[in-house]
């Protein structure tokens, strides 16, 4: 039996039931939860490309994709079904690693048999129980995600300084409330943030403003 089968079996028998108890659907290695506002939380066990049949290294990724982000993707010509949102689509993303150093790499779980697979999955589940599930629940709502973005937090543990990703997320989360000074600040920040693809940024700003004025007319 390969290491991949050991891991998949442990994920199916141990992680899957725990994820379903939290409202997630799917099967190893990816589970998703769609909120009433069509915000999508994704939990995914990623394996290293250097894994072999006898040894697999893996990490646990969590991410949340707000509905306005999916709307923007559709406007760009890349529609995504909320039930099929891929791991890491963002903008909120974080990663869980072994609570104890792995045998090969400290930041990856090391799986090579049934026992090591079970140990890895139990560690994942403990970390999710200690705050992972509740953390996802806190940002799977429009209010929760906006509060996180206002603090400068898009994952990876600590707040970030204002920059392209934060300005973009803030703009998307504010636009359905209509035009506002805060939205103008976020759009200006995104437009003038140092980086390439000026044309893309201008197109994004124009689209967000259209969405905001549309929301104002519908109120």
mmCIF file of the C-alpha atoms, coordinates in Angstrom:
data_MODEL
# 
_entry.id   MODEL 
# 
loop_
_atom_site.group_PDB 
_atom_site.id 
_atom_site.type_symbol 
_atom_site.label_atom_id 
_atom_site.label_alt_id 
_atom_site.label_comp_id 
_atom_site.label_asym_id 
_atom_site.label_entity_id 
_atom_site.label_seq_id 
_atom_site.pdbx_PDB_ins_code 
_atom_site.Cartn_x 
_atom_site.Cartn_y 
_atom_site.Cartn_z 
_atom_site.occupancy 
_atom_site.B_iso_or_equiv 
_atom_site.pdbx_formal_charge 
_atom_site.auth_seq_id 
_atom_site.auth_comp_id 
_atom_site.auth_asym_id 
_atom_site.auth_atom_id 
_atom_site.pdbx_PDB_model_num 
ATOM 1   C CA . UNK A 1 1   ? 0.000   0.000  0.000   1.00 0.00 ? 1   UNK A CA 1 
ATOM 2   C CA . UNK A 1 2   ? 1.398   3.424  -0.965  1.00 0.00 ? 2   UNK A CA 1 
ATOM 3   C CA . UNK A 1 3   ? 1.841   6.359  1.394   1.00 0.00 ? 3   UNK A CA 1 
ATOM 4   C CA . UNK A 1 4   ? -0.769  8.239  -0.640  1.00 0.00 ? 4   UNK A CA 1 
ATOM 5   C CA . UNK A 1 5   ? -3.340  5.528  0.122   1.00 0.00 ? 5   UNK A CA 1 
ATOM 6   C CA . UNK A 1 6   ? -2.460  5.577  3.821   1.00 0.00 ? 6   UNK A CA 1 
ATOM 7   C CA . UNK A 1 7   ? -3.015  9.348  3.913   1.00 0.00 ? 7   UNK A CA 1 
ATOM 8   C CA . UNK A 1 8   ? -6.211  9.298  1.873   1.00 0.00 ? 8   UNK A CA 1 
ATOM 9   C CA . UNK A 1 9   ? -7.659  6.550  4.064   1.00 0.00 ? 9   UNK A CA 1 
ATOM 10  C CA . UNK A 1 10  ? -6.925  8.487  7.252   1.00 0.00 ? 10  UNK A CA 1 
ATOM 11  C CA . UNK A 1 11  ? -8.406  11.639 5.762   1.00 0.00 ? 11  UNK A CA 1 
ATOM 12  C CA . UNK A 1 12  ? -11.517 9.765  4.669   1.00 0.00 ? 12  UNK A CA 1 
ATOM 13  C CA . UNK A 1 13  ? -12.058 7.984  7.990   1.00 0.00 ? 13  UNK A CA 1 
ATOM 14  C CA . UNK A 1 14  ? -10.970 10.708 10.414  1.00 0.00 ? 14  UNK A CA 1 
ATOM 15  C CA . UNK A 1 15  ? -10.912 14.152 8.830   1.00 0.00 ? 15  UNK A CA 1 
ATOM 16  C CA . UNK A 1 16  ? -13.961 13.726 6.605   1.00 0.00 ? 16  UNK A CA 1 
ATOM 17  C CA . UNK A 1 17  ? -16.473 13.080 9.435   1.00 0.00 ? 17  UNK A CA 1 
ATOM 18  C CA . UNK A 1 18  ? -15.094 16.028 11.425  1.00 0.00 ? 18  UNK A CA 1 
ATOM 19  C CA . UNK A 1 19  ? -15.378 18.344 8.416   1.00 0.00 ? 19  UNK A CA 1 
ATOM 20  C CA . UNK A 1 20  ? -18.940 17.225 7.702   1.00 0.00 ? 20  UNK A CA 1 
ATOM 21  C CA . UNK A 1 21  ? -19.856 17.861 11.349  1.00 0.00 ? 21  UNK A CA 1 
ATOM 22  C CA . UNK A 1 22  ? -18.759 21.475 10.772  1.00 0.00 ? 22  UNK A CA 1 
ATOM 23  C CA . UNK A 1 23  ? -20.975 21.815 7.687   1.00 0.00 ? 23  UNK A CA 1 
ATOM 24  C CA . UNK A 1 24  ? -18.368 21.060 5.034   1.00 0.00 ? 24  UNK A CA 1 
ATOM 25  C CA . UNK A 1 25  ? -18.940 18.877 2.002   1.00 0.00 ? 25  UNK A CA 1 
ATOM 26  C CA . UNK A 1 26  ? -16.497 17.023 -0.197  1.00 0.00 ? 26  UNK A CA 1 
ATOM 27  C CA . UNK A 1 27  ? -13.952 14.250 0.088   1.00 0.00 ? 27  UNK A CA 1 
ATOM 28  C CA . UNK A 1 28  ? -10.214 13.915 0.584   1.00 0.00 ? 28  UNK A CA 1 
ATOM 29  C CA . UNK A 1 29  ? -8.223  16.029 0.061   1.00 0.00 ? 29  UNK A CA 1 
ATOM 30  C CA . UNK A 1 30  ? -10.662 18.990 -0.207  1.00 0.00 ? 30  UNK A CA 1 
ATOM 31  C CA . UNK A 1 31  ? -13.786 20.055 1.693   1.00 0.00 ? 31  UNK A CA 1 
ATOM 32  C CA . UNK A 1 32  ? -15.884 23.200 1.153   1.00 0.00 ? 32  UNK A CA 1 
ATOM 33  C CA . UNK A 1 33  ? -18.523 25.119 3.064   1.00 0.00 ? 33  UNK A CA 1 
ATOM 34  C CA . UNK A 1 34  ? -20.748 27.698 1.331   1.00 0.00 ? 34  UNK A CA 1 
ATOM 35  C CA . UNK A 1 35  ? -22.411 30.322 3.538   1.00 0.00 ? 35  UNK A CA 1 
ATOM 36  C CA . UNK A 1 36  ? -25.804 31.922 2.975   1.00 0.00 ? 36  UNK A CA 1 
ATOM 37  C CA . UNK A 1 37  ? -23.972 34.878 1.427   1.00 0.00 ? 37  UNK A CA 1 
ATOM 38  C CA . UNK A 1 38  ? -22.139 32.515 -0.977  1.00 0.00 ? 38  UNK A CA 1 
ATOM 39  C CA . UNK A 1 39  ? -18.805 32.986 0.753   1.00 0.00 ? 39  UNK A CA 1 
ATOM 40  C CA . UNK A 1 40  ? -16.817 29.775 0.348   1.00 0.00 ? 40  UNK A CA 1 
ATOM 41  C CA . UNK A 1 41  ? -14.477 28.269 2.948   1.00 0.00 ? 41  UNK A CA 1 
ATOM 42  C CA . UNK A 1 42  ? -12.049 25.670 1.609   1.00 0.00 ? 42  UNK A CA 1 
ATOM 43  C CA . UNK A 1 43  ? -10.043 23.163 3.654   1.00 0.00 ? 43  UNK A CA 1 
ATOM 44  C CA . UNK A 1 44  ? -7.424  21.263 1.693   1.00 0.00 ? 44  UNK A CA 1 
ATOM 45  C CA . UNK A 1 45  ? -4.615  18.836 2.465   1.00 0.00 ? 45  UNK A CA 1 
ATOM 46  C CA . UNK A 1 46  ? -1.806  19.599 0.046   1.00 0.00 ? 46  UNK A CA 1 
ATOM 47  C CA . UNK A 1 47  ? 0.910   17.050 -0.704  1.00 0.00 ? 47  UNK A CA 1 
ATOM 48  C CA . UNK A 1 48  ? 4.434   17.939 -1.730  1.00 0.00 ? 48  UNK A CA 1 
ATOM 49  C CA . UNK A 1 49  ? 5.496   17.429 -5.340  1.00 0.00 ? 49  UNK A CA 1 
ATOM 50  C CA . UNK A 1 50  ? 8.602   15.677 -3.993  1.00 0.00 ? 50  UNK A CA 1 
ATOM 51  C CA . UNK A 1 51  ? 6.522   12.938 -2.344  1.00 0.00 ? 51  UNK A CA 1 
ATOM 52  C CA . UNK A 1 52  ? 7.064   9.338  -3.401  1.00 0.00 ? 52  UNK A CA 1 
ATOM 53  C CA . UNK A 1 53  ? 5.024   6.150  -3.261  1.00 0.00 ? 53  UNK A CA 1 
ATOM 54  C CA . UNK A 1 54  ? 6.678   5.276  0.057   1.00 0.00 ? 54  UNK A CA 1 
ATOM 55  C CA . UNK A 1 55  ? 6.629   8.728  1.673   1.00 0.00 ? 55  UNK A CA 1 
ATOM 56  C CA . UNK A 1 56  ? 4.245   11.693 1.475   1.00 0.00 ? 56  UNK A CA 1 
ATOM 57  C CA . UNK A 1 57  ? 4.755   15.142 2.941   1.00 0.00 ? 57  UNK A CA 1 
ATOM 58  C CA . UNK A 1 58  ? 1.655   17.273 3.442   1.00 0.00 ? 58  UNK A CA 1 
ATOM 59  C CA . UNK A 1 59  ? 0.278   20.494 4.927   1.00 0.00 ? 59  UNK A CA 1 
ATOM 60  C CA . UNK A 1 60  ? -3.220  21.729 5.721   1.00 0.00 ? 60  UNK A CA 1 
ATOM 61  C CA . UNK A 1 61  ? -4.465  24.813 3.870   1.00 0.00 ? 61  UNK A CA 1 
ATOM 62  C CA . UNK A 1 62  ? -7.515  26.918 4.717   1.00 0.00 ? 62  UNK A CA 1 
ATOM 63  C CA . UNK A 1 63  ? -8.960  29.718 2.599   1.00 0.00 ? 63  UNK A CA 1 
ATOM 64  C CA . UNK A 1 64  ? -12.099 31.790 2.186   1.00 0.00 ? 64  UNK A CA 1 
ATOM 65  C CA . UNK A 1 65  ? -13.378 33.273 -1.066  1.00 0.00 ? 65  UNK A CA 1 
ATOM 66  C CA . UNK A 1 66  ? -16.004 36.038 -0.728  1.00 0.00 ? 66  UNK A CA 1 
ATOM 67  C CA . UNK A 1 67  ? -18.904 36.123 -3.189  1.00 0.00 ? 67  UNK A CA 1 
ATOM 68  C CA . UNK A 1 68  ? -17.856 39.549 -4.582  1.00 0.00 ? 68  UNK A CA 1 
ATOM 69  C CA . UNK A 1 69  ? -14.498 38.021 -5.509  1.00 0.00 ? 69  UNK A CA 1 
ATOM 70  C CA . UNK A 1 70  ? -16.296 35.286 -7.469  1.00 0.00 ? 70  UNK A CA 1 
ATOM 71  C CA . UNK A 1 71  ? -18.429 37.968 -9.135  1.00 0.00 ? 71  UNK A CA 1 
ATOM 72  C CA . UNK A 1 72  ? -15.304 39.807 -10.242 1.00 0.00 ? 72  UNK A CA 1 
ATOM 73  C CA . UNK A 1 73  ? -13.834 36.574 -11.610 1.00 0.00 ? 73  UNK A CA 1 
ATOM 74  C CA . UNK A 1 74  ? -17.025 36.018 -13.629 1.00 0.00 ? 74  UNK A CA 1 
ATOM 75  C CA . UNK A 1 75  ? -16.882 39.594 -14.945 1.00 0.00 ? 75  UNK A CA 1 
ATOM 76  C CA . UNK A 1 76  ? -13.348 38.863 -16.157 1.00 0.00 ? 76  UNK A CA 1 
ATOM 77  C CA . UNK A 1 77  ? -14.629 35.821 -18.037 1.00 0.00 ? 77  UNK A CA 1 
ATOM 78  C CA . UNK A 1 78  ? -13.564 33.209 -15.482 1.00 0.00 ? 78  UNK A CA 1 
ATOM 79  C CA . UNK A 1 79  ? -16.754 32.048 -13.732 1.00 0.00 ? 79  UNK A CA 1 
ATOM 80  C CA . UNK A 1 80  ? -16.272 29.628 -10.832 1.00 0.00 ? 80  UNK A CA 1 
ATOM 81  C CA . UNK A 1 81  ? -18.968 27.465 -9.275  1.00 0.00 ? 81  UNK A CA 1 
ATOM 82  C CA . UNK A 1 82  ? -18.898 28.113 -5.479  1.00 0.00 ? 82  UNK A CA 1 
ATOM 83  C CA . UNK A 1 83  ? -19.127 24.358 -4.951  1.00 0.00 ? 83  UNK A CA 1 
ATOM 84  C CA . UNK A 1 84  ? -15.902 23.903 -6.945  1.00 0.00 ? 84  UNK A CA 1 
ATOM 85  C CA . UNK A 1 85  ? -13.758 26.771 -5.687  1.00 0.00 ? 85  UNK A CA 1 
ATOM 86  C CA . UNK A 1 86  ? -10.141 25.552 -5.767  1.00 0.00 ? 86  UNK A CA 1 
ATOM 87  C CA . UNK A 1 87  ? -7.738  25.634 -2.861  1.00 0.00 ? 87  UNK A CA 1 
ATOM 88  C CA . UNK A 1 88  ? -5.790  28.862 -2.531  1.00 0.00 ? 88  UNK A CA 1 
ATOM 89  C CA . UNK A 1 89  ? -8.059  30.988 -4.719  1.00 0.00 ? 89  UNK A CA 1 
ATOM 90  C CA . UNK A 1 90  ? -8.088  33.501 -1.874  1.00 0.00 ? 90  UNK A CA 1 
ATOM 91  C CA . UNK A 1 91  ? -8.013  36.261 -0.905  1.00 0.00 ? 91  UNK A CA 1 
ATOM 92  C CA . UNK A 1 92  ? -7.994  34.888 2.679   1.00 0.00 ? 92  UNK A CA 1 
ATOM 93  C CA . UNK A 1 93  ? -5.462  32.069 3.003   1.00 0.00 ? 93  UNK A CA 1 
ATOM 94  C CA . UNK A 1 94  ? -3.507  30.373 5.747   1.00 0.00 ? 94  UNK A CA 1 
ATOM 95  C CA . UNK A 1 95  ? -1.666  27.138 6.439   1.00 0.00 ? 95  UNK A CA 1 
ATOM 96  C CA . UNK A 1 96  ? -1.363  24.699 9.338   1.00 0.00 ? 96  UNK A CA 1 
ATOM 97  C CA . UNK A 1 97  ? 1.840   22.735 9.876   1.00 0.00 ? 97  UNK A CA 1 
ATOM 98  C CA . UNK A 1 98  ? 2.907   19.970 12.278  1.00 0.00 ? 98  UNK A CA 1 
ATOM 99  C CA . UNK A 1 99  ? 2.767   20.933 15.946  1.00 0.00 ? 99  UNK A CA 1 
ATOM 100 C CA . UNK A 1 100 ? 5.997   18.914 16.304  1.00 0.00 ? 100 UNK A CA 1 
ATOM 101 C CA . UNK A 1 101 ? 8.797   18.979 13.687  1.00 0.00 ? 101 UNK A CA 1 
ATOM 102 C CA . UNK A 1 102 ? 8.422   16.449 10.897  1.00 0.00 ? 102 UNK A CA 1 
ATOM 103 C CA . UNK A 1 103 ? 11.033  13.798 10.266  1.00 0.00 ? 103 UNK A CA 1 
ATOM 104 C CA . UNK A 1 104 ? 12.131  15.197 6.906   1.00 0.00 ? 104 UNK A CA 1 
ATOM 105 C CA . UNK A 1 105 ? 10.915  18.798 6.969   1.00 0.00 ? 105 UNK A CA 1 
ATOM 106 C CA . UNK A 1 106 ? 9.790   20.566 10.096  1.00 0.00 ? 106 UNK A CA 1 
ATOM 107 C CA . UNK A 1 107 ? 6.946   22.355 8.304   1.00 0.00 ? 107 UNK A CA 1 
ATOM 108 C CA . UNK A 1 108 ? 5.366   19.308 6.602   1.00 0.00 ? 108 UNK A CA 1 
ATOM 109 C CA . UNK A 1 109 ? 3.700   16.203 8.040   1.00 0.00 ? 109 UNK A CA 1 
ATOM 110 C CA . UNK A 1 110 ? 5.556   13.033 7.112   1.00 0.00 ? 110 UNK A CA 1 
ATOM 111 C CA . UNK A 1 111 ? 3.349   10.048 6.159   1.00 0.00 ? 111 UNK A CA 1 
ATOM 112 C CA . UNK A 1 112 ? 4.679   6.595  5.344   1.00 0.00 ? 112 UNK A CA 1 
ATOM 113 C CA . UNK A 1 113 ? 2.307   4.070  6.969   1.00 0.00 ? 113 UNK A CA 1 
ATOM 114 C CA . UNK A 1 114 ? -1.069  3.796  8.727   1.00 0.00 ? 114 UNK A CA 1 
ATOM 115 C CA . UNK A 1 115 ? 0.265   4.993  12.077  1.00 0.00 ? 115 UNK A CA 1 
ATOM 116 C CA . UNK A 1 116 ? 2.027   8.084  10.685  1.00 0.00 ? 116 UNK A CA 1 
ATOM 117 C CA . UNK A 1 117 ? -1.039  8.935  8.592   1.00 0.00 ? 117 UNK A CA 1 
ATOM 118 C CA . UNK A 1 118 ? -3.288  8.716  11.640  1.00 0.00 ? 118 UNK A CA 1 
ATOM 119 C CA . UNK A 1 119 ? -0.868  10.803 13.711  1.00 0.00 ? 119 UNK A CA 1 
ATOM 120 C CA . UNK A 1 120 ? -0.734  13.505 11.031  1.00 0.00 ? 120 UNK A CA 1 
ATOM 121 C CA . UNK A 1 121 ? -4.497  13.692 10.606  1.00 0.00 ? 121 UNK A CA 1 
ATOM 122 C CA . UNK A 1 122 ? -5.115  13.752 14.358  1.00 0.00 ? 122 UNK A CA 1 
ATOM 123 C CA . UNK A 1 123 ? -2.702  16.687 14.643  1.00 0.00 ? 123 UNK A CA 1 
ATOM 124 C CA . UNK A 1 124 ? -4.564  18.480 11.836  1.00 0.00 ? 124 UNK A CA 1 
ATOM 125 C CA . UNK A 1 125 ? -7.875  17.866 13.569  1.00 0.00 ? 125 UNK A CA 1 
ATOM 126 C CA . UNK A 1 126 ? -6.582  19.088 16.912  1.00 0.00 ? 126 UNK A CA 1 
ATOM 127 C CA . UNK A 1 127 ? -5.358  22.336 15.385  1.00 0.00 ? 127 UNK A CA 1 
ATOM 128 C CA . UNK A 1 128 ? -8.672  22.823 13.604  1.00 0.00 ? 128 UNK A CA 1 
ATOM 129 C CA . UNK A 1 129 ? -10.551 22.131 16.856  1.00 0.00 ? 129 UNK A CA 1 
ATOM 130 C CA . UNK A 1 130 ? -8.280  24.583 18.702  1.00 0.00 ? 130 UNK A CA 1 
ATOM 131 C CA . UNK A 1 131 ? -9.288  27.451 16.427  1.00 0.00 ? 131 UNK A CA 1 
ATOM 132 C CA . UNK A 1 132 ? -9.228  26.520 12.773  1.00 0.00 ? 132 UNK A CA 1 
ATOM 133 C CA . UNK A 1 133 ? -12.940 25.837 12.340  1.00 0.00 ? 133 UNK A CA 1 
ATOM 134 C CA . UNK A 1 134 ? -13.974 28.880 14.366  1.00 0.00 ? 134 UNK A CA 1 
ATOM 135 C CA . UNK A 1 135 ? -11.511 31.047 12.491  1.00 0.00 ? 135 UNK A CA 1 
ATOM 136 C CA . UNK A 1 136 ? -13.057 30.078 9.182   1.00 0.00 ? 136 UNK A CA 1 
ATOM 137 C CA . UNK A 1 137 ? -16.544 30.660 10.556  1.00 0.00 ? 137 UNK A CA 1 
ATOM 138 C CA . UNK A 1 138 ? -15.491 34.154 11.641  1.00 0.00 ? 138 UNK A CA 1 
ATOM 139 C CA . UNK A 1 139 ? -14.570 35.212 8.092   1.00 0.00 ? 139 UNK A CA 1 
ATOM 140 C CA . UNK A 1 140 ? -17.170 33.319 6.051   1.00 0.00 ? 140 UNK A CA 1 
ATOM 141 C CA . UNK A 1 141 ? -19.650 36.170 6.518   1.00 0.00 ? 141 UNK A CA 1 
ATOM 142 C CA . UNK A 1 142 ? -19.502 39.621 4.867   1.00 0.00 ? 142 UNK A CA 1 
ATOM 143 C CA . UNK A 1 143 ? -19.237 41.328 8.260   1.00 0.00 ? 143 UNK A CA 1 
ATOM 144 C CA . UNK A 1 144 ? -16.548 38.988 9.546   1.00 0.00 ? 144 UNK A CA 1 
ATOM 145 C CA . UNK A 1 145 ? -14.416 39.150 6.426   1.00 0.00 ? 145 UNK A CA 1 
ATOM 146 C CA . UNK A 1 146 ? -14.642 42.938 6.254   1.00 0.00 ? 146 UNK A CA 1 
ATOM 147 C CA . UNK A 1 147 ? -13.654 43.214 9.927   1.00 0.00 ? 147 UNK A CA 1 
ATOM 148 C CA . UNK A 1 148 ? -10.619 41.011 9.267   1.00 0.00 ? 148 UNK A CA 1 
ATOM 149 C CA . UNK A 1 149 ? -9.598  43.038 6.220   1.00 0.00 ? 149 UNK A CA 1 
ATOM 150 C CA . UNK A 1 150 ? -9.987  46.306 8.124   1.00 0.00 ? 150 UNK A CA 1 
ATOM 151 C CA . UNK A 1 151 ? -7.498  44.923 10.646  1.00 0.00 ? 151 UNK A CA 1 
ATOM 152 C CA . UNK A 1 152 ? -5.113  44.147 7.795   1.00 0.00 ? 152 UNK A CA 1 
ATOM 153 C CA . UNK A 1 153 ? -5.489  40.397 8.192   1.00 0.00 ? 153 UNK A CA 1 
ATOM 154 C CA . UNK A 1 154 ? -5.784  38.140 5.147   1.00 0.00 ? 154 UNK A CA 1 
ATOM 155 C CA . UNK A 1 155 ? -4.327  35.125 6.900   1.00 0.00 ? 155 UNK A CA 1 
ATOM 156 C CA . UNK A 1 156 ? -0.876  33.827 7.758   1.00 0.00 ? 156 UNK A CA 1 
ATOM 157 C CA . UNK A 1 157 ? -1.297  34.752 11.379  1.00 0.00 ? 157 UNK A CA 1 
ATOM 158 C CA . UNK A 1 158 ? -0.501  38.434 11.664  1.00 0.00 ? 158 UNK A CA 1 
ATOM 159 C CA . UNK A 1 159 ? -1.889  41.673 10.202  1.00 0.00 ? 159 UNK A CA 1 
ATOM 160 C CA . UNK A 1 160 ? -0.279  42.993 7.055   1.00 0.00 ? 160 UNK A CA 1 
ATOM 161 C CA . UNK A 1 161 ? 0.434   46.542 5.991   1.00 0.00 ? 161 UNK A CA 1 
ATOM 162 C CA . UNK A 1 162 ? -1.932  48.075 3.415   1.00 0.00 ? 162 UNK A CA 1 
ATOM 163 C CA . UNK A 1 163 ? -1.071  46.877 -0.064  1.00 0.00 ? 163 UNK A CA 1 
ATOM 164 C CA . UNK A 1 164 ? -2.552  45.558 -3.279  1.00 0.00 ? 164 UNK A CA 1 
ATOM 165 C CA . UNK A 1 165 ? -4.285  42.434 -1.935  1.00 0.00 ? 165 UNK A CA 1 
ATOM 166 C CA . UNK A 1 166 ? -5.748  44.240 1.078   1.00 0.00 ? 166 UNK A CA 1 
ATOM 167 C CA . UNK A 1 167 ? -6.933  47.231 -0.953  1.00 0.00 ? 167 UNK A CA 1 
ATOM 168 C CA . UNK A 1 168 ? -8.498  44.887 -3.492  1.00 0.00 ? 168 UNK A CA 1 
ATOM 169 C CA . UNK A 1 169 ? -10.275 42.776 -0.886  1.00 0.00 ? 169 UNK A CA 1 
ATOM 170 C CA . UNK A 1 170 ? -11.505 45.859 0.958   1.00 0.00 ? 170 UNK A CA 1 
ATOM 171 C CA . UNK A 1 171 ? -12.878 47.338 -2.278  1.00 0.00 ? 171 UNK A CA 1 
ATOM 172 C CA . UNK A 1 172 ? -14.786 44.181 -3.142  1.00 0.00 ? 172 UNK A CA 1 
ATOM 173 C CA . UNK A 1 173 ? -16.241 43.865 0.346   1.00 0.00 ? 173 UNK A CA 1 
ATOM 174 C CA . UNK A 1 174 ? -17.401 47.510 0.448   1.00 0.00 ? 174 UNK A CA 1 
ATOM 175 C CA . UNK A 1 175 ? -18.874 47.924 -3.030  1.00 0.00 ? 175 UNK A CA 1 
ATOM 176 C CA . UNK A 1 176 ? -22.322 46.450 -2.329  1.00 0.00 ? 176 UNK A CA 1 
ATOM 177 C CA . UNK A 1 177 ? -22.906 49.136 0.321   1.00 0.00 ? 177 UNK A CA 1 
ATOM 178 C CA . UNK A 1 178 ? -22.687 51.775 -2.399  1.00 0.00 ? 178 UNK A CA 1 
ATOM 179 C CA . UNK A 1 179 ? -20.241 54.657 -2.903  1.00 0.00 ? 179 UNK A CA 1 
ATOM 180 C CA . UNK A 1 180 ? -18.407 55.842 0.212   1.00 0.00 ? 180 UNK A CA 1 
ATOM 181 C CA . UNK A 1 181 ? -15.250 57.588 1.329   1.00 0.00 ? 181 UNK A CA 1 
ATOM 182 C CA . UNK A 1 182 ? -13.862 54.286 2.581   1.00 0.00 ? 182 UNK A CA 1 
ATOM 183 C CA . UNK A 1 183 ? -14.469 52.669 -0.803  1.00 0.00 ? 183 UNK A CA 1 
ATOM 184 C CA . UNK A 1 184 ? -12.762 55.589 -2.563  1.00 0.00 ? 184 UNK A CA 1 
ATOM 185 C CA . UNK A 1 185 ? -9.766  55.191 -0.250  1.00 0.00 ? 185 UNK A CA 1 
ATOM 186 C CA . UNK A 1 186 ? -9.520  51.469 -0.973  1.00 0.00 ? 186 UNK A CA 1 
ATOM 187 C CA . UNK A 1 187 ? -9.826  51.927 -4.742  1.00 0.00 ? 187 UNK A CA 1 
ATOM 188 C CA . UNK A 1 188 ? -7.270  54.722 -4.788  1.00 0.00 ? 188 UNK A CA 1 
ATOM 189 C CA . UNK A 1 189 ? -4.941  52.597 -2.698  1.00 0.00 ? 189 UNK A CA 1 
ATOM 190 C CA . UNK A 1 190 ? -5.287  49.644 -5.056  1.00 0.00 ? 190 UNK A CA 1 
ATOM 191 C CA . UNK A 1 191 ? -4.879  51.779 -8.180  1.00 0.00 ? 191 UNK A CA 1 
ATOM 192 C CA . UNK A 1 192 ? -1.728  53.483 -6.974  1.00 0.00 ? 192 UNK A CA 1 
ATOM 193 C CA . UNK A 1 193 ? -0.120  50.583 -5.135  1.00 0.00 ? 193 UNK A CA 1 
ATOM 194 C CA . UNK A 1 194 ? 3.289   49.865 -6.628  1.00 0.00 ? 194 UNK A CA 1 
ATOM 195 C CA . UNK A 1 195 ? 3.095   46.984 -9.051  1.00 0.00 ? 195 UNK A CA 1 
ATOM 196 C CA . UNK A 1 196 ? 2.557   45.977 -12.668 1.00 0.00 ? 196 UNK A CA 1 
ATOM 197 C CA . UNK A 1 197 ? -0.675  45.519 -14.656 1.00 0.00 ? 197 UNK A CA 1 
ATOM 198 C CA . UNK A 1 198 ? -1.951  49.106 -14.509 1.00 0.00 ? 198 UNK A CA 1 
ATOM 199 C CA . UNK A 1 199 ? -4.582  48.315 -17.143 1.00 0.00 ? 199 UNK A CA 1 
ATOM 200 C CA . UNK A 1 200 ? -5.956  45.481 -15.011 1.00 0.00 ? 200 UNK A CA 1 
ATOM 201 C CA . UNK A 1 201 ? -6.109  47.755 -11.975 1.00 0.00 ? 201 UNK A CA 1 
ATOM 202 C CA . UNK A 1 202 ? -7.977  50.451 -13.883 1.00 0.00 ? 202 UNK A CA 1 
ATOM 203 C CA . UNK A 1 203 ? -10.472 47.912 -15.199 1.00 0.00 ? 203 UNK A CA 1 
ATOM 204 C CA . UNK A 1 204 ? -11.030 46.589 -11.677 1.00 0.00 ? 204 UNK A CA 1 
ATOM 205 C CA . UNK A 1 205 ? -11.587 50.081 -10.240 1.00 0.00 ? 205 UNK A CA 1 
ATOM 206 C CA . UNK A 1 206 ? -14.080 50.921 -12.984 1.00 0.00 ? 206 UNK A CA 1 
ATOM 207 C CA . UNK A 1 207 ? -16.013 47.701 -12.437 1.00 0.00 ? 207 UNK A CA 1 
ATOM 208 C CA . UNK A 1 208 ? -16.170 48.144 -8.659  1.00 0.00 ? 208 UNK A CA 1 
ATOM 209 C CA . UNK A 1 209 ? -17.465 51.688 -9.056  1.00 0.00 ? 209 UNK A CA 1 
ATOM 210 C CA . UNK A 1 210 ? -20.160 50.422 -11.411 1.00 0.00 ? 210 UNK A CA 1 
ATOM 211 C CA . UNK A 1 211 ? -21.174 47.782 -8.883  1.00 0.00 ? 211 UNK A CA 1 
ATOM 212 C CA . UNK A 1 212 ? -21.312 50.375 -6.115  1.00 0.00 ? 212 UNK A CA 1 
ATOM 213 C CA . UNK A 1 213 ? -23.525 52.745 -8.126  1.00 0.00 ? 213 UNK A CA 1 
ATOM 214 C CA . UNK A 1 214 ? -25.750 49.829 -9.096  1.00 0.00 ? 214 UNK A CA 1 
ATOM 215 C CA . UNK A 1 215 ? -26.133 48.897 -5.431  1.00 0.00 ? 215 UNK A CA 1 
ATOM 216 C CA . UNK A 1 216 ? -27.021 52.513 -4.615  1.00 0.00 ? 216 UNK A CA 1 
ATOM 217 C CA . UNK A 1 217 ? -29.738 52.567 -7.300  1.00 0.00 ? 217 UNK A CA 1 
ATOM 218 C CA . UNK A 1 218 ? -31.239 49.337 -6.006  1.00 0.00 ? 218 UNK A CA 1 
ATOM 219 C CA . UNK A 1 219 ? -31.545 50.574 -2.425  1.00 0.00 ? 219 UNK A CA 1 
# 
